XYZ file of C-alpha atoms in Angstrom:
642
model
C -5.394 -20.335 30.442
C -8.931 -18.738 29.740
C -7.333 -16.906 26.704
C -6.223 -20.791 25.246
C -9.558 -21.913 25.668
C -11.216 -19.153 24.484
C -9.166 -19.685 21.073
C -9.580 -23.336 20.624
C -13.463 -22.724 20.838
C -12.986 -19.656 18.269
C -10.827 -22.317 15.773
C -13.241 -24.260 16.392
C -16.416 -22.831 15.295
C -14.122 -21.138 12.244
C -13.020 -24.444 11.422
C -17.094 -26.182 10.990
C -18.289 -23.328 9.212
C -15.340 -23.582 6.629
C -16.620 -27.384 6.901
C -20.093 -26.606 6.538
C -19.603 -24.644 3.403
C -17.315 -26.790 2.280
C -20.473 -29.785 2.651
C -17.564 -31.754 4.776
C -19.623 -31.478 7.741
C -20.042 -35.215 8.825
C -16.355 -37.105 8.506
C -15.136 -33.726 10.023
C -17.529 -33.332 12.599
C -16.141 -36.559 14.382
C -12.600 -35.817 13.883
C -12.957 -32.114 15.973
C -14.782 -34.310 18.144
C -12.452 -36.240 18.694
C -9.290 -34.192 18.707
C -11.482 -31.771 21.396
C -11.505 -34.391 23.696
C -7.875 -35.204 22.792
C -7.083 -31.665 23.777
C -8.534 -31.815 26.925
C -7.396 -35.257 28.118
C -3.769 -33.864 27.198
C -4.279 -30.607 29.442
C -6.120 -32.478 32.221
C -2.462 -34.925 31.836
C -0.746 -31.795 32.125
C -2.082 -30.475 35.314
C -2.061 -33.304 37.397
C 1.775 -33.904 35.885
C 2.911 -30.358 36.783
C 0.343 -31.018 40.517
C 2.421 -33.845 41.074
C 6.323 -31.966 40.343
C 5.344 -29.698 42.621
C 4.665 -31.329 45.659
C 7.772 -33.928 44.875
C 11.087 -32.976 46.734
C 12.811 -33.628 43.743
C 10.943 -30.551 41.740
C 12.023 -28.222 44.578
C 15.604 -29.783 44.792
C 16.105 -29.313 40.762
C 14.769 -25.198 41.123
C 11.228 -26.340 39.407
C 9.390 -23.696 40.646
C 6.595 -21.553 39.569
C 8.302 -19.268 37.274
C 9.522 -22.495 35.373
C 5.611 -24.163 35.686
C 4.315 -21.243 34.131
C 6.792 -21.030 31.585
C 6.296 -24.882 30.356
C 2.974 -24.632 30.677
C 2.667 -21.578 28.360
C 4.529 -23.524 25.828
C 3.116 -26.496 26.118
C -0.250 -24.652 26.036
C 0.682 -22.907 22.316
C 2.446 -25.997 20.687
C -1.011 -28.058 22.104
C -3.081 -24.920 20.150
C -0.360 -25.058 16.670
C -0.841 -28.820 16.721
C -4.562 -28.651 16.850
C -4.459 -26.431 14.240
C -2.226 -28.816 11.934
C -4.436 -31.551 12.744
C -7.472 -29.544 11.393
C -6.074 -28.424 8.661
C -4.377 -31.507 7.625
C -8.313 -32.816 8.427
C -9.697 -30.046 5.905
C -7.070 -31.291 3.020
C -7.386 -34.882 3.574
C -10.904 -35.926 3.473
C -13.449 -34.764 1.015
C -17.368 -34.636 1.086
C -19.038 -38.074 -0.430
C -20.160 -37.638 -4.242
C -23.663 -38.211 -4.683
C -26.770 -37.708 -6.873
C -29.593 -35.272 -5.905
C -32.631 -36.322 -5.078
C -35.539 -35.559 -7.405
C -37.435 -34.922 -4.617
C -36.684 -32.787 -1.267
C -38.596 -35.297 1.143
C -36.301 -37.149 2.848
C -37.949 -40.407 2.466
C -40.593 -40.059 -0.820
C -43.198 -42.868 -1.037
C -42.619 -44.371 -4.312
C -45.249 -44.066 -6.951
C -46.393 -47.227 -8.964
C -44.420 -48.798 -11.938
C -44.807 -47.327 -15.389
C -43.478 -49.210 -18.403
C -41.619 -47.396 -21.152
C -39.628 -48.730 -24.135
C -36.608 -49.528 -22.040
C -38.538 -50.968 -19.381
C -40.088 -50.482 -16.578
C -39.643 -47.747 -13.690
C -40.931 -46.101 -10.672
C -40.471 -43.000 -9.502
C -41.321 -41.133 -6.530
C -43.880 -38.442 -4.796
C -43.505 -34.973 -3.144
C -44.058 -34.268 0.048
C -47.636 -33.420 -0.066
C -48.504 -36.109 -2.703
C -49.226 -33.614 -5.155
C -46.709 -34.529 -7.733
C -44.935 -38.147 -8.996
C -41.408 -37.085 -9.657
C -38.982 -39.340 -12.230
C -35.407 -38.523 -12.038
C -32.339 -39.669 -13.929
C -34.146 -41.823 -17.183
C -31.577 -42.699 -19.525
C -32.519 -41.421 -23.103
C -29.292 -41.963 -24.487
C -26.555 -44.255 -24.391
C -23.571 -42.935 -22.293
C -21.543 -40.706 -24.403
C -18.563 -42.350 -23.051
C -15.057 -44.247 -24.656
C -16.211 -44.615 -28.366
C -19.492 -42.407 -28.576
C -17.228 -39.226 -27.346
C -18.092 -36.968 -30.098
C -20.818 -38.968 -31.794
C -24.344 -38.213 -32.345
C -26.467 -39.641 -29.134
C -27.295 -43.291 -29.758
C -30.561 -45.068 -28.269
C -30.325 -45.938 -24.805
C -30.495 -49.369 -23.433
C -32.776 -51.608 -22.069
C -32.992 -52.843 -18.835
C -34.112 -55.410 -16.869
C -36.273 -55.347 -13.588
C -37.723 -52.129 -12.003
C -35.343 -48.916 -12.369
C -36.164 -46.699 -9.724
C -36.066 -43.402 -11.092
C -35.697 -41.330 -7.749
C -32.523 -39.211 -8.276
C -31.570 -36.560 -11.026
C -28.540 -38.333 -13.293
C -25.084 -36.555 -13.046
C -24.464 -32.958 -13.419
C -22.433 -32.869 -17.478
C -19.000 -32.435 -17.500
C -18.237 -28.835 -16.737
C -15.510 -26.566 -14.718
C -15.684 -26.947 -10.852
C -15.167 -24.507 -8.308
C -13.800 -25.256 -4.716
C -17.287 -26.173 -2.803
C -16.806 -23.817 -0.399
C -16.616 -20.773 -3.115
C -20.216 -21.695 -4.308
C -21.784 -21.979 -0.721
C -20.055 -18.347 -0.698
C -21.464 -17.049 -3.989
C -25.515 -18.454 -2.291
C -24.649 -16.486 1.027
C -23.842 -13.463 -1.003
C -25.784 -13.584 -4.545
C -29.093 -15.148 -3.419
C -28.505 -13.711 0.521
C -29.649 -17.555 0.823
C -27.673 -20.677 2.742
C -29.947 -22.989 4.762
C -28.191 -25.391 6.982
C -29.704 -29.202 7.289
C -29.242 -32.804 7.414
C -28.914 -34.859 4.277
C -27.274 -32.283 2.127
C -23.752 -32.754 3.022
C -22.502 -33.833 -0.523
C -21.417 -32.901 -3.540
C -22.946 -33.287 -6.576
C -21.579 -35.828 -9.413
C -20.098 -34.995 -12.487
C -19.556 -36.906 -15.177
C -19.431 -37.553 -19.100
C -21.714 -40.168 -18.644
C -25.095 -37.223 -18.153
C -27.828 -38.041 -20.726
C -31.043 -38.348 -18.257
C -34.128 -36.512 -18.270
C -36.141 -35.683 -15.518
C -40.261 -35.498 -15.195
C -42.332 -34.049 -13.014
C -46.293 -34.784 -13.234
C -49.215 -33.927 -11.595
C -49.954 -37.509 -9.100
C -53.819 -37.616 -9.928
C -54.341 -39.149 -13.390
C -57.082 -37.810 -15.439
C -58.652 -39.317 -18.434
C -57.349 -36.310 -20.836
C -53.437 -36.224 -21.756
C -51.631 -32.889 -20.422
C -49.663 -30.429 -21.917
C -46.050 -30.812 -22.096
C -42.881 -28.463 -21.247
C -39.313 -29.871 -22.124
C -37.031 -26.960 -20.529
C -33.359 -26.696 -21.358
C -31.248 -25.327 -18.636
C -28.441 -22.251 -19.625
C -25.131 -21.833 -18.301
C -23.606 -20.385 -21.763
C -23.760 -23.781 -22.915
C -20.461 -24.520 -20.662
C -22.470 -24.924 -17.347
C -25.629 -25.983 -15.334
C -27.830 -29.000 -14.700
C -31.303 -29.932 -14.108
C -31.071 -30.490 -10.422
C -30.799 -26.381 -9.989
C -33.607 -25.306 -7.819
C -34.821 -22.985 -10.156
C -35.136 -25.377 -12.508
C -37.579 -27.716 -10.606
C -40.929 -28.420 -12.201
C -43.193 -29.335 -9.224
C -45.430 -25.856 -9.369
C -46.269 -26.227 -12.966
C -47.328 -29.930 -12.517
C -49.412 -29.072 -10.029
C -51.257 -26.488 -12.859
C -51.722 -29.372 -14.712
C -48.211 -29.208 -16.862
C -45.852 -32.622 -17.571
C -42.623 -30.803 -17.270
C -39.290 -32.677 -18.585
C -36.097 -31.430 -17.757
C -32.744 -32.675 -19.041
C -29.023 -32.457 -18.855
C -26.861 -32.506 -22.410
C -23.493 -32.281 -23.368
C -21.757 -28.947 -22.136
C -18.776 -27.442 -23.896
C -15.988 -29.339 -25.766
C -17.912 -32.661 -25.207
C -21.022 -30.990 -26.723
C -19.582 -28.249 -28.804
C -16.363 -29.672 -30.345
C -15.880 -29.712 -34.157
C -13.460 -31.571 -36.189
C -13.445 -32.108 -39.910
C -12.486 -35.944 -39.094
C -15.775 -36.802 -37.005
C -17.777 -34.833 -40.005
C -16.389 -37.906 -41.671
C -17.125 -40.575 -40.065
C -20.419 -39.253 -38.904
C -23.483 -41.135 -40.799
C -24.928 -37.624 -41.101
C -22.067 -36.197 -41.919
C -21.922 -33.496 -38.724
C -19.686 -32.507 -36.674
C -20.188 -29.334 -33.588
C -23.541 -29.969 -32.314
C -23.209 -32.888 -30.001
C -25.405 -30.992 -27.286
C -27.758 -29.770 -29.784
C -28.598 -33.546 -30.871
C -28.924 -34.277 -27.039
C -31.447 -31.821 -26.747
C -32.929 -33.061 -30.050
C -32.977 -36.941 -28.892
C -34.582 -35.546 -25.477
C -37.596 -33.594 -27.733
C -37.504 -37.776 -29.470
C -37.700 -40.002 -26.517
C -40.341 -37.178 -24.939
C -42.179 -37.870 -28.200
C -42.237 -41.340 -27.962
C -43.030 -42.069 -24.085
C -44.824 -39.131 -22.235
C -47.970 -40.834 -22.626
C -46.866 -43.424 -20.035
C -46.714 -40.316 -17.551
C -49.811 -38.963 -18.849
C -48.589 -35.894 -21.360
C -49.879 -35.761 -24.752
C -46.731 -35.741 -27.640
C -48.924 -33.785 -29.648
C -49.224 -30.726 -27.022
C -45.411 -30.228 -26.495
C -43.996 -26.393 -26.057
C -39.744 -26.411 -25.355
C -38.897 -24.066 -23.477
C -35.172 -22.481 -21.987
C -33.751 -19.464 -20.649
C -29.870 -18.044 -21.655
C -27.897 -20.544 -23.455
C -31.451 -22.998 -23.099
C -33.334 -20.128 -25.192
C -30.655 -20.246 -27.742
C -31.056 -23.526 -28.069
C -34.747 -22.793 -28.112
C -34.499 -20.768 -31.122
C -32.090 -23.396 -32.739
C -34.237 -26.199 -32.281
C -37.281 -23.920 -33.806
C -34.985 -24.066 -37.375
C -33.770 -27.606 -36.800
C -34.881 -29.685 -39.891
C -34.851 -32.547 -37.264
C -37.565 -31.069 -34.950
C -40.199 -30.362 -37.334
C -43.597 -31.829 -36.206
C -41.878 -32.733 -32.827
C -43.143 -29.781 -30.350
C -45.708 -27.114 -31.108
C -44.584 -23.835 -28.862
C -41.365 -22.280 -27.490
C -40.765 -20.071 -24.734
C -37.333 -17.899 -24.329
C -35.986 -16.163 -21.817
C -33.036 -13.843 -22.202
C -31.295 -15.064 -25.764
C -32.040 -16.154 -29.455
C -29.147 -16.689 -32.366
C -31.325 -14.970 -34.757
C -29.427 -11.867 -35.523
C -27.061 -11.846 -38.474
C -24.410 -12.117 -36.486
C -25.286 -13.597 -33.116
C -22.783 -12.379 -30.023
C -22.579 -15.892 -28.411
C -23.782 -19.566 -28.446
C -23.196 -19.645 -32.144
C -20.523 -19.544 -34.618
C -19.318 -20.453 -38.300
C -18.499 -23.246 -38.992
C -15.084 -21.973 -40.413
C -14.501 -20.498 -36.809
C -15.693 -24.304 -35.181
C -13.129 -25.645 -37.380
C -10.261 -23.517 -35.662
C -11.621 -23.905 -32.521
C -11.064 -27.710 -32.433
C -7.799 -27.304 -33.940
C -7.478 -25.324 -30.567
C -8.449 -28.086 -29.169
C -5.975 -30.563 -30.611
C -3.207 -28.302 -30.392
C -3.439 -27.769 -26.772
C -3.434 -31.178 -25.678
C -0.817 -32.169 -28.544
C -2.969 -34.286 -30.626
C -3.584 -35.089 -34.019
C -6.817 -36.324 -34.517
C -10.271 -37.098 -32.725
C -9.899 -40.281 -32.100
C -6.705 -39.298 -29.970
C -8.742 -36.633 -28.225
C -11.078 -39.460 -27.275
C -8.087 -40.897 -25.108
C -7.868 -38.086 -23.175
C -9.450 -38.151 -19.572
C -12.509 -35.967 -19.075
C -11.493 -34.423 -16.521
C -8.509 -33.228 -17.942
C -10.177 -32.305 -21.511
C -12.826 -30.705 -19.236
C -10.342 -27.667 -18.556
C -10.819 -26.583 -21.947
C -14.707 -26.088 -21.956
C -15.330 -22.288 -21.562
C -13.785 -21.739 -25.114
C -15.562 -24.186 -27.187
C -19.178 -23.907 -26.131
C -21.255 -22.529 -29.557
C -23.602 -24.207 -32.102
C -22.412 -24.190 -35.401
C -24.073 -24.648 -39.237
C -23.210 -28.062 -39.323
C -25.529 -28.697 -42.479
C -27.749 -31.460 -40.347
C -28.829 -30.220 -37.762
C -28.349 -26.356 -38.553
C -28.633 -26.142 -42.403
C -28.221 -22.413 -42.539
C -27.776 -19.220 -40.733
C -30.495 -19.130 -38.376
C -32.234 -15.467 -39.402
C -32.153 -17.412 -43.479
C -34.590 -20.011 -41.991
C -37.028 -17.572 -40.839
C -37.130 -15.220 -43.774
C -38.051 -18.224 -46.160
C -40.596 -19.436 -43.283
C -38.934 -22.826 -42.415
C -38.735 -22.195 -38.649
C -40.987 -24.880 -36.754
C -43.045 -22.934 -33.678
C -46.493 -22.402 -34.146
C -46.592 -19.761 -31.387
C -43.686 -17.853 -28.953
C -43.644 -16.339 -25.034
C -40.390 -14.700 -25.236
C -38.697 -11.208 -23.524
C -35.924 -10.172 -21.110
C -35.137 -8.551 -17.613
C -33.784 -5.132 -17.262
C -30.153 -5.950 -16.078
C -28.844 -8.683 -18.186
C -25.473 -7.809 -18.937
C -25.111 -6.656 -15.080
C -23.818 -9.679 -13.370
C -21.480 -10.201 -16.797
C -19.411 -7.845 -16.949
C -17.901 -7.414 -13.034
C -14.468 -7.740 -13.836
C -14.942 -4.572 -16.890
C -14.286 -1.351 -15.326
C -15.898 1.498 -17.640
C -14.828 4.803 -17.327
C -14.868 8.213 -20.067
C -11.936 7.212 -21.150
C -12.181 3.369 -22.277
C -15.776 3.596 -22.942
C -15.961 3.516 -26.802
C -13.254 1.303 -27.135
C -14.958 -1.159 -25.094
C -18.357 -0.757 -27.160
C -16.296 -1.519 -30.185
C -14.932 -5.114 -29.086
C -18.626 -5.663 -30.244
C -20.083 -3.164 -32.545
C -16.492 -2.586 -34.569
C -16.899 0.860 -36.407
C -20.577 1.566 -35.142
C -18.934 1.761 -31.544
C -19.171 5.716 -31.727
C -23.023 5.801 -32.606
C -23.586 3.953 -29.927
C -22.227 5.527 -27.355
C -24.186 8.768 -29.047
C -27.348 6.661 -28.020
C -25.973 5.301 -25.041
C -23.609 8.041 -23.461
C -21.130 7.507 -21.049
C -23.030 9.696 -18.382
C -26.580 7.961 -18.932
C -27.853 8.086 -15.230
C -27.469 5.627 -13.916
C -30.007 2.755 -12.838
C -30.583 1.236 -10.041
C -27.197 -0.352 -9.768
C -25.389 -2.842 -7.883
C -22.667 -1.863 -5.309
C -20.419 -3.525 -7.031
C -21.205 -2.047 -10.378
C -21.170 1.282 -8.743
C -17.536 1.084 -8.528
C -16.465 0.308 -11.623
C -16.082 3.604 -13.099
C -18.587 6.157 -14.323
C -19.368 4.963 -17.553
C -19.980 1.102 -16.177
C -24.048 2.069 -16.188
C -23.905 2.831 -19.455
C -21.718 -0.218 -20.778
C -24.288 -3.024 -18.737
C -27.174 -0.599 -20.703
C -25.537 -1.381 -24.068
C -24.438 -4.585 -23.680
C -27.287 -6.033 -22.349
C -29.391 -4.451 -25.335
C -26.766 -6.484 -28.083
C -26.193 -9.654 -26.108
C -29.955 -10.365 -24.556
C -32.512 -8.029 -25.904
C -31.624 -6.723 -29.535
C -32.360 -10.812 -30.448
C -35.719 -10.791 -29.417
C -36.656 -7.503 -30.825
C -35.557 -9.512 -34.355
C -37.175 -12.801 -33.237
C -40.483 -11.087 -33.014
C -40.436 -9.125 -35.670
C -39.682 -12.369 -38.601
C -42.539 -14.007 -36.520
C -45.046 -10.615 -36.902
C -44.268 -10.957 -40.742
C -45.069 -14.280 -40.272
C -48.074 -13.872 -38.933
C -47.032 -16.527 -36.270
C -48.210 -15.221 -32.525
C -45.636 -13.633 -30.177
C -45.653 -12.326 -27.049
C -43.439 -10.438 -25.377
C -42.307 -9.522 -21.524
C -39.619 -7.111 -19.542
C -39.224 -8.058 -16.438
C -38.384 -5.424 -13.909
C -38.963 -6.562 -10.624
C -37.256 -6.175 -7.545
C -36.143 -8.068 -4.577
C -33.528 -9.286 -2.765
C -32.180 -11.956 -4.366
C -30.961 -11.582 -8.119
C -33.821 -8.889 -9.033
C -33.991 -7.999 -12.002
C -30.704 -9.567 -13.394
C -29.646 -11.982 -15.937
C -32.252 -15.450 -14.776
C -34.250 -13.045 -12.067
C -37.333 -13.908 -13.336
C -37.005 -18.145 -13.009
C -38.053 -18.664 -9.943
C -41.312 -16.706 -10.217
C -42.250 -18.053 -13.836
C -41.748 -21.911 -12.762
C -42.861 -21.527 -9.130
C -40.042 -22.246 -7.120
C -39.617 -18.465 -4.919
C -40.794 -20.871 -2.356
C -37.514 -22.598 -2.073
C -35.701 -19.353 -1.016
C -37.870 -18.702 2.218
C -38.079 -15.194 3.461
C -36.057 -13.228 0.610
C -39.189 -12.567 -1.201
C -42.181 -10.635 -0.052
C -45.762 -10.988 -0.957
C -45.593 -8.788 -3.879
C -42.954 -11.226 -5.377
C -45.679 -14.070 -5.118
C -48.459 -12.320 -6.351
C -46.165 -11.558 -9.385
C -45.420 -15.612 -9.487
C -48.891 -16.727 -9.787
C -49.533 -14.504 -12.400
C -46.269 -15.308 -14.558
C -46.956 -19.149 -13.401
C -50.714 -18.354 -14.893
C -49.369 -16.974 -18.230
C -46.582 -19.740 -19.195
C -49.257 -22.715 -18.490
C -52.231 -20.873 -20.876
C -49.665 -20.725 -23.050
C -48.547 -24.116 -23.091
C -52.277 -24.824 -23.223
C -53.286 -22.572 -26.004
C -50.205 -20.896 -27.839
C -51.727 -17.767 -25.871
C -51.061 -16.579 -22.111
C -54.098 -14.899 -21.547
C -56.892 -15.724 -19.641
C -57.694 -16.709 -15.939
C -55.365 -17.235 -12.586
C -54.559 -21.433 -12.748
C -55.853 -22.865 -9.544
C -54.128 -23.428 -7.109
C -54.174 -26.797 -5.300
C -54.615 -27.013 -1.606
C -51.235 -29.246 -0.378
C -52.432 -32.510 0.914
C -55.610 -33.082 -0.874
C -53.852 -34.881 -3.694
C -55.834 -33.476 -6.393
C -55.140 -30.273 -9.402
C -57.252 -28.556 -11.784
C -57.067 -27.571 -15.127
C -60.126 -25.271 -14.308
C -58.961 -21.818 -13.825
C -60.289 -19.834 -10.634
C -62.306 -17.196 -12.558
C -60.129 -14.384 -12.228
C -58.819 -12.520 -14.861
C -55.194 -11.789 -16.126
C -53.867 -8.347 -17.174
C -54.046 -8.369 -20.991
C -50.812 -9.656 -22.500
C -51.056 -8.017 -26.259
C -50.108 -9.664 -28.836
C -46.593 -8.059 -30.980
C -47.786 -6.658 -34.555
C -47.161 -4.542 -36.989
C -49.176 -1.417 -35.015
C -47.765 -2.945 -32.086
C -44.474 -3.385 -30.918
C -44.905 -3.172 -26.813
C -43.751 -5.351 -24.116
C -45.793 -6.780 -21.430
C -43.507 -5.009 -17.881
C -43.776 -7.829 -15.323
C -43.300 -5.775 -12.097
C -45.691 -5.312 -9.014
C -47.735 -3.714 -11.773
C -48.746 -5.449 -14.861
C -49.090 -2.937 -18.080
C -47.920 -2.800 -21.737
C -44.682 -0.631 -22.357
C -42.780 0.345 -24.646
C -39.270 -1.333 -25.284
C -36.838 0.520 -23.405
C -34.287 0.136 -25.869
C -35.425 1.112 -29.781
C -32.818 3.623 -30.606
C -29.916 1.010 -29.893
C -31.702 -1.773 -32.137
C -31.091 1.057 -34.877
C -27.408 1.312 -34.348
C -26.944 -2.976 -34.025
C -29.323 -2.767 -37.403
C -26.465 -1.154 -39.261
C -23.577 -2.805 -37.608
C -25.624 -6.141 -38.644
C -26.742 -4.905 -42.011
C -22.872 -5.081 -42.750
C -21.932 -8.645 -41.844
């Protein structure tokens, strides 16, 4: 009977983990408990049953002898192991983890700060662990887009009465969900990160109802206002939310940064277009429901940060991916003028002719909510408004671009920057090395397929390109993964990740050095163990949060934090990243500085006519040049043509 044991304990400790990563840990937790002791009441039952047979005359009379104990008790043994199986597995299926908000905080129980009064009321929020930072999570800035306001402009939010405590992030948007336990799989083997504790054993909510902003501020109040960042998460404008740890703002508060965070309207609740809501729109628009999120966000931020101590005339938006695009679109935006001063991109723009993602005609946004209609057997918007979210929700991944809706896009984006429209008065912009990488698993590239698949993109200028970019580049660096995907893979991630991520920068820049406006820009190249150099590598070392992925970074990777950290606060200071080191505070003490330690930065030169370099953010800090000219030449033709 060892060998029965010895699997119930195995099931066992199979079955939590699958319950662990499946953040089902408590209700399930008591239910093995239970049905453990179950188990062993039932085989204690059993022995003393089969104990008594045998010393009763009747057993021996009726031929119950050993060979018939040890058969029954071998079957009783495996239909006690197959029904303690069922009754885990019927556990696993029929309970599901409680649906919760995250906290803004990671302190399990945050003092909370003192009340603040806003336009809608009044609020409290809460502090950090070390006191350093007063944290404000889930402020409504816009009516729920909900029943009737479904694919309407964002309306003012309400009032409300009483104290709002303002000490979780709102609800994740609408977006596609994966089975729990396939994204505690993709931490364990993406970031090489899972950390078990108490108090995280939920899911996150979802829902339509997501307009709240987040703000993080340093928790001693000084006489001068501070410098603002409003960041807009990516996710190919289909995914994400605020709560993502590498989209915390608690290291740049405590350099003396308000930083606002916010969730918007993902996919076809953000990105639908119909030529029916164009009409009864008071602006007439239609396409760009996530846009005028982010818009009302850059508004309310505008209109209250003062109450948290940030000055609305010091404001620099900021985003990375799908947030960068949306960057660059607010920067032509005839609704943003006057409303924010600098932008910072990571990793995207919509400036070329023809941009590869995030946007589209308006022509093609047209179709694409006929799409829309057509799949769920509709006729109009207002029927599409019946339809539950989370069964319009399936549709998201195809409907998730801006458009020129003539309001809040007026024009082609690269149109507004030739006749000097565009709205930032300074940019930090650039790219990592691998940004297609992580993209384009599922592609296998080999001799054979390799021009074909460049022209999916680059149409006739598919064979130029692979002239620049040959099928046997050698290869980089790669991932195992990638490494198997045939032998031209390298060079397909190479191209791909110069016309998707980097070929829009090199354009951005360059309108902005006729412009005279300043512009830096970085390559990031680093290292480590988590997602390196990839597509979003470098967000947890330019807003301080390496810290929350304990012992997959060395002290190279912080040294190269503090420094980024450095350059994105002087430049939401100044419009310029150079200068000094920003202090850092001392946890506990309660107190920042906008002083600056003294110690110089590596140069970050300015892009210009004579200079075109990048700054290479690495465990060595030096200009370079960009890595990828000669394709820019060959995209410069294709988009010459369109």
């Amino acid at each position: 009977m060892r060998m029965f044991y010895f699997l119930i304990i195995l099931i066992t400790i199979l079955y939590i983990t699958v319950l662990e990563l499946s953040k089902n840990i408590l209700i399930s937790w008591v239910i093995v408990v239970l049905a453990c002791a179950a188990m062993i009441f039932y085989r204690t039952y059993c022995k003393k049953k089969y104990a008594a047979k045998r010393g009763s005359v009747f057993g021996n009379i009726h031929g119950y002898g050993p060979e018939n104990r040890r058969r029954d008790m071998k079957f009783r043994a495996f239909a006690s192991l197959f029904l303690y199986i069922g009754v885990l597995a019927a556990t696993y299926f029929l309970t599901q983890p409680p649906v919760k908000r995250v906290p803004v905080v990671d302190n399990r129980k945050p003092d909370v700060t003192d009340v603040i009064s806003i336009d809608q009321g009044q609020l409290t929020g809460v502090y950090n662990e070390d006191h350093t930072v007063k944290a404000y999570g889930g402020i409504p800035y816009a009516k729920a887009p909900v029943g009737d306001l479904r694919f309407r402009e964002p309306q003012a939010p309400d009032k409300w009465e009483g104290v709002k405590a303002c000490n979780h992030f709102g609800p994740m948007a609408m977006q596609p969900q994966n089975p729990v336990i396939y994204d505690s799989l993709a931490r364990i083997l993406g970031y090489h990160d899972y950390q078990i504790k108490f108090g995280d054993e939920y899911v996150e909510e979802v829902s339509e109802d997501c307009l709240y902003l987040n703000i993080f501020a340093p928790a001693k109040e000084t006489d001068d206002l501070l410098p603002v960042v409003i960041y807009y998460h990516g996710g190919s404008l289909t995914t994400g939310t605020p709560s993502y740890s590498e989209y915390r703002g608690e290291d740049l508060a405590k350099k003396g940064v308000i930083y606002v965070n916010c969730a918007y309207r993902l996919g076809v609740f953000g990105y639908y277009a119909a030529d029916d809501l164009k009409q009864e729109s008071p602006n007439k628009t239609t396409g760009n429901y996530g846009l005028l999120d982010q818009i009302a966000v850059l508004k309310w931020v505008n209109a209250n940060i003062k109450a948290f101590g940030g000055d609305p005339k010091r404001i620099t938006i900021a985003g990375e991916s799908a947030g960068a695009s949306s960057v660059n679109a607010l920067c032509v935006s005839p609704l943003t003028k006057g409303l924010f001063q600098y932008a910072i991109a990571e990793s995207s723009s919509v400036l070329p002719k023809k941009p590869f993602h995030t946007f589209r005609s308006y022509e093609d946004a047209l179709k694409a909510g006929e799409a829309v209609r057509s799949e769920f057997r509709v006729e109009t918007s207002d029927e599409l408004r019946n339809i539950p979210a989370k069964e319009l929700v399936t549709t998201i991944t195809k409907h998730s671009s801006m458009t020129i809706d003539g309001y809040a896009i007026k024009e082609q984006p690269y149109k507004t920057y030739v006749k000097g429209n565009n709205n930032e008065k300074a940019l930090l912009n650039g790219f990592n090395v691998k940004e297609a990488d992580a993209f384009m698993l599922d592609e296998e590239a080999t001799r054979d397929n390799y021009v074909e698949l460049l022209a999916e993109d680059m149409g006739d200028y598919a064979e130029e390109m692979a002239e620049v970019v040959p099928y046997d580049l050698p290869a980089r660096d790669q991932h195992i993964i990638i490494d198997k995907l045939g032998e031209a893979k390298g060079a397909l991630n190479v191209a791909y990740s110069a016309m998707w991520f980097t070929y829009p920068h090199y354009v951005w820049n360059n309108y902005l050095v006729e412009q005279g406006v300043p512009a830096y820009e970085y390559y990031f190249t680093k290292t480590n163990n988590v997602l390196s150099n990839y597509h979003a590598g470098e967000l947890p070392y330019a807003y301080g949060n390496l810290w929350r992925h304990r012992g997959l970074y060395d002290e190279s990777d912080y040294e190269l934090s503090e420094i980024m950290q450095s350059y994105w606060v002087n430049f939401v200071y100044n419009g310029d990243p150079n200068g000094n080191y920003r202090q850092v505070d001392t946890p506990g003490d309660g107190i920042y500085s906008t002083e600056i330690d003294g110690k110089a930065l590596p140069t970050w030169e300015m892009r210009s006519k004579s200079n075109d370099k990048l700054l290479q953010l690495d465990t060595t800090i030096q200009m370079v040049e960009d890595p990828n000219l000669e394709i820019y030449e060959v995209i410069d033709k294709y988009m010459d043509e369109k």
